[in-house]
C-alpha cells in the first residue's frame, strides 16, 4: 500500500499532467496499430512522417524534462516504431 501511495503522490503520478498527457498520447499508438491493418495505399506518407518526427522530438523531451518522464518516453518510442513501420509499408507499396 505504501508503494501505491508513493506513486499516487509522486511528481509523475496520476495527480499530475506528467501522467495524463502520456496516457492520452497512447491513443496515437492505438491509432497506428489500427492503421497497420489498412491497405498501404491509404497510409498518408506526409502524416506518418510528421508523426514519426513528432515522437522523436518528444522522446528527447521526455528524457530531458525533470522529473524524467519514462511513461511519456515509452509512449513516443512505441509511436515512433509504429509510424516507421507504416512508412516502410507505404514506401514499399509506392515502389511496386
Short mmCIF file of C-alpha atoms in Angstrom, two decimals, residues 7-86:
data_model
loop_
_atom_site.label_atom_id
_atom_site.label_comp_id
_atom_site.label_asym_id
_atom_site.label_seq_id
_atom_site.Cartn_x
_atom_site.Cartn_y
_atom_site.Cartn_z
CA UNK A 7 3.11 6.55 -6.80
CA UNK A 8 -0.13 8.50 -6.36
CA UNK A 9 1.75 11.41 -4.79
CA UNK A 10 4.90 11.25 -6.93
CA UNK A 11 5.84 14.09 -9.33
CA UNK A 12 4.85 11.84 -12.28
CA UNK A 13 1.82 10.21 -10.66
CA UNK A 14 -1.83 10.36 -11.72
CA UNK A 15 -2.39 13.65 -9.92
CA UNK A 16 -0.15 15.41 -12.46
CA UNK A 17 -0.05 16.27 -16.13
CA UNK A 18 3.14 14.17 -16.34
CA UNK A 19 0.86 11.14 -16.15
CA UNK A 20 -2.25 12.15 -18.10
CA UNK A 21 -0.50 13.62 -21.16
CA UNK A 22 1.31 10.36 -21.97
CA UNK A 23 -1.83 8.37 -21.15
CA UNK A 24 -3.69 10.37 -23.80
CA UNK A 25 -0.79 10.01 -26.25
CA UNK A 26 -1.18 6.24 -26.17
CA UNK A 27 -4.19 6.95 -28.37
CA UNK A 28 -1.73 7.78 -31.17
CA UNK A 29 -0.14 4.37 -30.76
CA UNK A 30 -3.52 2.64 -30.81
CA UNK A 31 -4.46 4.55 -33.97
CA UNK A 32 -1.21 3.48 -35.62
CA UNK A 33 -1.88 -0.14 -34.68
CA UNK A 34 -5.33 0.17 -36.26
CA UNK A 35 -3.73 1.72 -39.36
CA UNK A 36 -1.43 -1.30 -39.66
CA UNK A 37 -4.49 -3.21 -40.91
CA UNK A 38 -5.23 -0.63 -43.63
CA UNK A 39 -4.22 -1.14 -47.23
CA UNK A 40 -0.86 0.57 -47.82
CA UNK A 41 -2.35 2.97 -50.39
CA UNK A 42 -4.49 4.52 -47.64
CA UNK A 43 -1.49 5.39 -45.43
CA UNK A 44 -0.53 9.07 -45.64
CA UNK A 45 3.23 9.50 -46.16
CA UNK A 46 3.23 13.11 -45.01
CA UNK A 47 1.22 12.50 -41.82
CA UNK A 48 3.17 9.37 -40.96
CA UNK A 49 6.47 11.20 -41.43
CA UNK A 50 5.22 14.10 -39.31
CA UNK A 51 4.13 11.79 -36.50
CA UNK A 52 7.47 9.96 -36.67
CA UNK A 53 9.43 13.19 -36.12
CA UNK A 54 6.91 14.44 -33.54
CA UNK A 55 7.51 11.34 -31.46
CA UNK A 56 11.28 11.55 -31.93
CA UNK A 57 11.23 15.12 -30.63
CA UNK A 58 9.07 14.24 -27.62
CA UNK A 59 11.21 11.21 -26.77
CA UNK A 60 14.09 13.63 -26.27
CA UNK A 61 11.85 15.96 -24.29
CA UNK A 62 10.70 13.10 -22.04
CA UNK A 63 14.33 12.25 -21.33
CA UNK A 64 15.39 15.84 -20.59
CA UNK A 65 12.40 17.07 -18.56
CA UNK A 66 12.68 16.94 -14.78
CA UNK A 67 11.40 14.73 -13.34
CA UNK A 68 12.31 12.37 -16.17
CA UNK A 69 9.10 11.00 -17.68
CA UNK A 70 9.60 7.38 -18.71
CA UNK A 71 5.86 6.91 -19.31
CA UNK A 72 6.00 9.63 -21.99
CA UNK A 73 9.23 8.18 -23.36
CA UNK A 74 7.70 4.71 -23.73
CA UNK A 75 4.61 6.09 -25.43
CA UNK A 76 6.60 8.02 -28.00
CA UNK A 77 9.11 5.24 -28.64
CA UNK A 78 6.19 2.88 -29.40
CA UNK A 79 4.57 5.51 -31.62
CA UNK A 80 7.82 6.20 -33.45
CA UNK A 81 8.23 2.46 -34.10
CA UNK A 82 4.68 2.13 -35.41
CA UNK A 83 4.99 5.20 -37.64
CA UNK A 84 8.25 3.85 -39.08
CA UNK A 85 6.54 0.53 -39.80
CA UNK A 86 3.67 2.31 -41.56
#
